[in-house]
């Protein structure tokens, strides 16, 4: 599949690996890392679409929202709200765990990476996003997979990246309008 990736899409994947290997959390590339790498891009179709939707000025807000979700062990705000409805205060749990184990303890970051010497791999969520990006490209009749397809796939998959993007006005529908002028509304499953 990677042979179909454009230079920009490959840069997103490399950037996601750089986030993981640079201490950005965990041992595997996850959808959040793909979004962070997309936010770093300039001069690509994906970065153009984000700028057209006003996200260029709010990149730091997106990064902070992703960081807050990592602090909550990857729970989305919707999941946190659902647990609150059951009487479970996630913020209280996070505070208690951090009190005992230190700030960011639930984020999955390990300060001592000596216990793990392998290279980062793709997590299940990132694999799903990359597979969806192929389906999005095919649905749009594009011959290659670009960073815009990865971005579209992120908005389609339930979870923190889609929630954070939607909170900042970036949805699948708004991206299709910007990227394809409202045409090509067929949603790839």
Short mmCIF file of C-alpha atoms in Angstrom, two decimals:
data_model
loop_
_atom_site.label_atom_id
_atom_site.label_comp_id
_atom_site.label_asym_id
_atom_site.label_seq_id
_atom_site.Cartn_x
_atom_site.Cartn_y
_atom_site.Cartn_z
CA UNK A 1 0.00 0.00 0.00
CA UNK A 2 2.84 2.44 0.81
CA UNK A 3 3.93 2.48 -2.83
CA UNK A 4 0.73 4.46 -3.51
CA UNK A 5 1.60 7.12 -0.91
CA UNK A 6 2.68 10.53 -2.15
CA UNK A 7 5.77 12.23 -0.76
CA UNK A 8 3.51 14.25 1.58
CA UNK A 9 1.75 11.14 2.90
CA UNK A 10 5.09 9.42 3.49
CA UNK A 11 6.26 12.50 5.37
CA UNK A 12 3.21 12.25 7.64
CA UNK A 13 4.01 8.62 8.42
CA UNK A 14 7.68 9.43 9.07
CA UNK A 15 6.64 12.37 11.25
CA UNK A 16 4.33 10.11 13.26
CA UNK A 17 7.20 7.69 13.87
CA UNK A 18 9.38 10.62 14.92
CA UNK A 19 6.80 11.60 17.55
CA UNK A 20 6.80 8.09 19.00
CA UNK A 21 10.56 7.60 18.88
CA UNK A 22 11.15 11.09 20.28
CA UNK A 23 9.24 10.28 23.45
CA UNK A 24 5.82 11.36 22.18
CA UNK A 25 4.15 8.48 23.88
CA UNK A 26 3.99 4.75 23.63
CA UNK A 27 5.79 2.23 21.47
CA UNK A 28 3.46 2.33 18.48
CA UNK A 29 2.25 4.97 16.06
CA UNK A 30 -1.38 5.77 16.84
CA UNK A 31 -3.92 8.04 15.08
CA UNK A 32 -2.97 10.91 17.41
CA UNK A 33 0.62 10.76 16.14
CA UNK A 34 -0.60 10.89 12.54
CA UNK A 35 -2.63 14.01 13.37
CA UNK A 36 0.34 15.66 15.09
CA UNK A 37 2.47 14.96 12.02
CA UNK A 38 -0.24 16.40 9.77
CA UNK A 39 -0.24 19.58 11.85
CA UNK A 40 3.48 19.95 11.13
CA UNK A 41 3.03 19.82 7.36
CA UNK A 42 3.21 22.87 5.12
CA UNK A 43 2.61 23.21 1.41
CA UNK A 44 0.57 20.03 1.02
CA UNK A 45 -3.09 19.41 0.18
CA UNK A 46 -3.79 18.40 3.78
CA UNK A 47 -2.17 21.52 5.21
CA UNK A 48 -4.05 23.67 2.67
CA UNK A 49 -7.36 22.12 3.75
CA UNK A 50 -6.58 22.66 7.44
CA UNK A 51 -5.63 26.28 6.76
CA UNK A 52 -8.78 26.84 4.68
CA UNK A 53 -10.83 25.62 7.66
CA UNK A 54 -9.04 27.98 10.04
CA UNK A 55 -6.98 25.37 11.85
CA UNK A 56 -3.59 26.86 10.99
CA UNK A 57 -4.02 29.50 13.70
CA UNK A 58 -5.31 26.96 16.20
CA UNK A 59 -2.71 24.22 15.88
CA UNK A 60 -1.58 24.72 19.46
CA UNK A 61 -5.14 24.31 20.69
CA UNK A 62 -5.34 20.98 18.86
CA UNK A 63 -2.01 19.88 20.35
CA UNK A 64 -3.25 20.80 23.83
CA UNK A 65 -6.50 18.87 23.34
CA UNK A 66 -4.54 15.81 22.18
CA UNK A 67 -2.24 16.17 25.19
CA UNK A 68 -5.21 16.36 27.55
CA UNK A 69 -6.62 13.16 26.04
CA UNK A 70 -3.23 11.43 26.43
CA UNK A 71 -3.20 12.50 30.07
CA UNK A 72 -6.61 10.77 30.42
CA UNK A 73 -5.05 7.55 29.06
CA UNK A 74 -6.44 8.25 25.57
CA UNK A 75 -10.07 8.65 26.56
CA UNK A 76 -12.03 11.02 24.37
CA UNK A 77 -14.11 13.75 25.97
CA UNK A 78 -17.26 11.84 24.96
CA UNK A 79 -15.97 8.76 26.81
CA UNK A 80 -15.04 10.89 29.82
CA UNK A 81 -18.54 12.40 29.83
CA UNK A 82 -20.13 8.95 29.56
CA UNK A 83 -18.12 7.73 32.54
CA UNK A 84 -19.13 10.86 34.47
CA UNK A 85 -22.75 9.86 33.81
CA UNK A 86 -21.97 6.61 35.62
CA UNK A 87 -20.46 8.51 38.54
CA UNK A 88 -16.83 7.98 37.52
CA UNK A 89 -14.72 11.14 37.64
CA UNK A 90 -11.84 10.55 35.22
CA UNK A 91 -10.09 13.78 36.22
CA UNK A 92 -10.11 12.64 39.85
CA UNK A 93 -8.66 9.26 38.86
CA UNK A 94 -5.95 10.92 36.77
CA UNK A 95 -5.11 13.29 39.63
CA UNK A 96 -4.81 10.41 42.12
CA UNK A 97 -2.65 8.30 39.79
CA UNK A 98 -0.40 11.29 39.06
CA UNK A 99 -0.15 12.03 42.77
CA UNK A 100 1.32 8.59 43.35
CA UNK A 101 3.21 7.96 40.09
CA UNK A 102 3.96 11.43 38.74
CA UNK A 103 2.60 13.71 36.05
CA UNK A 104 1.65 11.97 32.82
CA UNK A 105 1.64 8.51 34.42
CA UNK A 106 -1.50 7.45 32.54
CA UNK A 107 -0.20 8.71 29.20
CA UNK A 108 1.83 5.54 28.68
CA UNK A 109 5.14 7.39 28.48
CA UNK A 110 8.12 5.61 29.94
CA UNK A 111 11.00 7.73 31.13
CA UNK A 112 13.37 4.77 31.07
CA UNK A 113 13.19 3.33 27.60
CA UNK A 114 15.94 0.82 28.41
CA UNK A 115 13.34 -1.88 29.00
CA UNK A 116 12.26 -1.62 25.38
CA UNK A 117 14.81 -1.54 22.61
CA UNK A 118 12.62 -2.27 19.60
CA UNK A 119 11.58 0.07 16.84
CA UNK A 120 8.16 1.65 16.91
CA UNK A 121 5.44 -0.03 14.89
CA UNK A 122 1.91 0.81 13.82
CA UNK A 123 -0.81 0.42 16.41
CA UNK A 124 -4.19 -1.00 15.44
CA UNK A 125 -5.75 2.47 15.24
CA UNK A 126 -3.06 3.84 12.93
CA UNK A 127 -3.31 0.78 10.68
CA UNK A 128 -7.06 1.37 10.47
CA UNK A 129 -6.54 5.03 9.53
CA UNK A 130 -4.03 4.12 6.81
CA UNK A 131 -6.36 1.45 5.40
CA UNK A 132 -9.22 3.94 5.43
CA UNK A 133 -7.03 6.49 3.63
CA UNK A 134 -6.71 3.98 0.77
CA UNK A 135 -10.50 3.54 0.66
CA UNK A 136 -10.98 7.33 0.73
CA UNK A 137 -8.56 7.78 -2.17
CA UNK A 138 -10.33 5.07 -4.17
CA UNK A 139 -13.76 6.58 -3.41
CA UNK A 140 -12.53 9.97 -4.61
CA UNK A 141 -11.02 8.30 -7.71
CA UNK A 142 -7.55 9.52 -6.78
CA UNK A 143 -4.68 7.39 -8.03
CA UNK A 144 -2.39 8.04 -5.07
CA UNK A 145 -2.82 8.34 -1.32
CA UNK A 146 -1.96 11.84 -0.15
CA UNK A 147 -1.83 13.46 3.27
CA UNK A 148 -5.34 14.77 2.59
CA UNK A 149 -6.60 11.17 2.46
CA UNK A 150 -4.98 10.44 5.82
CA UNK A 151 -6.67 13.56 7.19
CA UNK A 152 -10.05 12.50 5.79
CA UNK A 153 -9.59 9.02 7.26
CA UNK A 154 -8.84 10.52 10.68
CA UNK A 155 -12.17 12.36 10.63
CA UNK A 156 -14.04 9.16 9.76
CA UNK A 157 -12.72 7.02 12.59
CA UNK A 158 -14.32 7.48 16.01
CA UNK A 159 -11.84 8.53 18.64
CA UNK A 160 -9.79 11.38 19.99
CA UNK A 161 -8.40 12.79 16.68
CA UNK A 162 -11.87 12.97 15.06
CA UNK A 163 -13.36 14.50 18.19
CA UNK A 164 -10.59 17.10 18.52
CA UNK A 165 -10.79 17.99 14.83
CA UNK A 166 -14.60 18.29 14.98
CA UNK A 167 -14.30 20.52 18.07
CA UNK A 168 -12.11 22.77 15.91
CA UNK A 169 -14.54 22.78 12.96
CA UNK A 170 -12.82 20.13 10.85
CA UNK A 171 -15.12 17.30 9.79
CA UNK A 172 -15.17 14.84 6.92
CA UNK A 173 -17.85 16.90 5.17
CA UNK A 174 -16.01 20.22 5.58
CA UNK A 175 -12.79 18.67 4.29
CA UNK A 176 -14.52 17.18 1.24
CA UNK A 177 -15.98 20.62 0.45
CA UNK A 178 -12.55 22.25 0.66
CA UNK A 179 -10.62 19.51 -1.13
CA UNK A 180 -13.13 18.53 -3.81
CA UNK A 181 -15.37 21.56 -4.08
CA UNK A 182 -18.37 19.78 -2.63
CA UNK A 183 -18.22 17.02 -5.21
CA UNK A 184 -17.18 13.49 -4.39
CA UNK A 185 -19.39 13.28 -1.31
CA UNK A 186 -19.29 9.48 -1.43
CA UNK A 187 -18.13 8.32 1.95
CA UNK A 188 -15.60 5.51 2.00
CA UNK A 189 -16.39 2.99 4.75
#
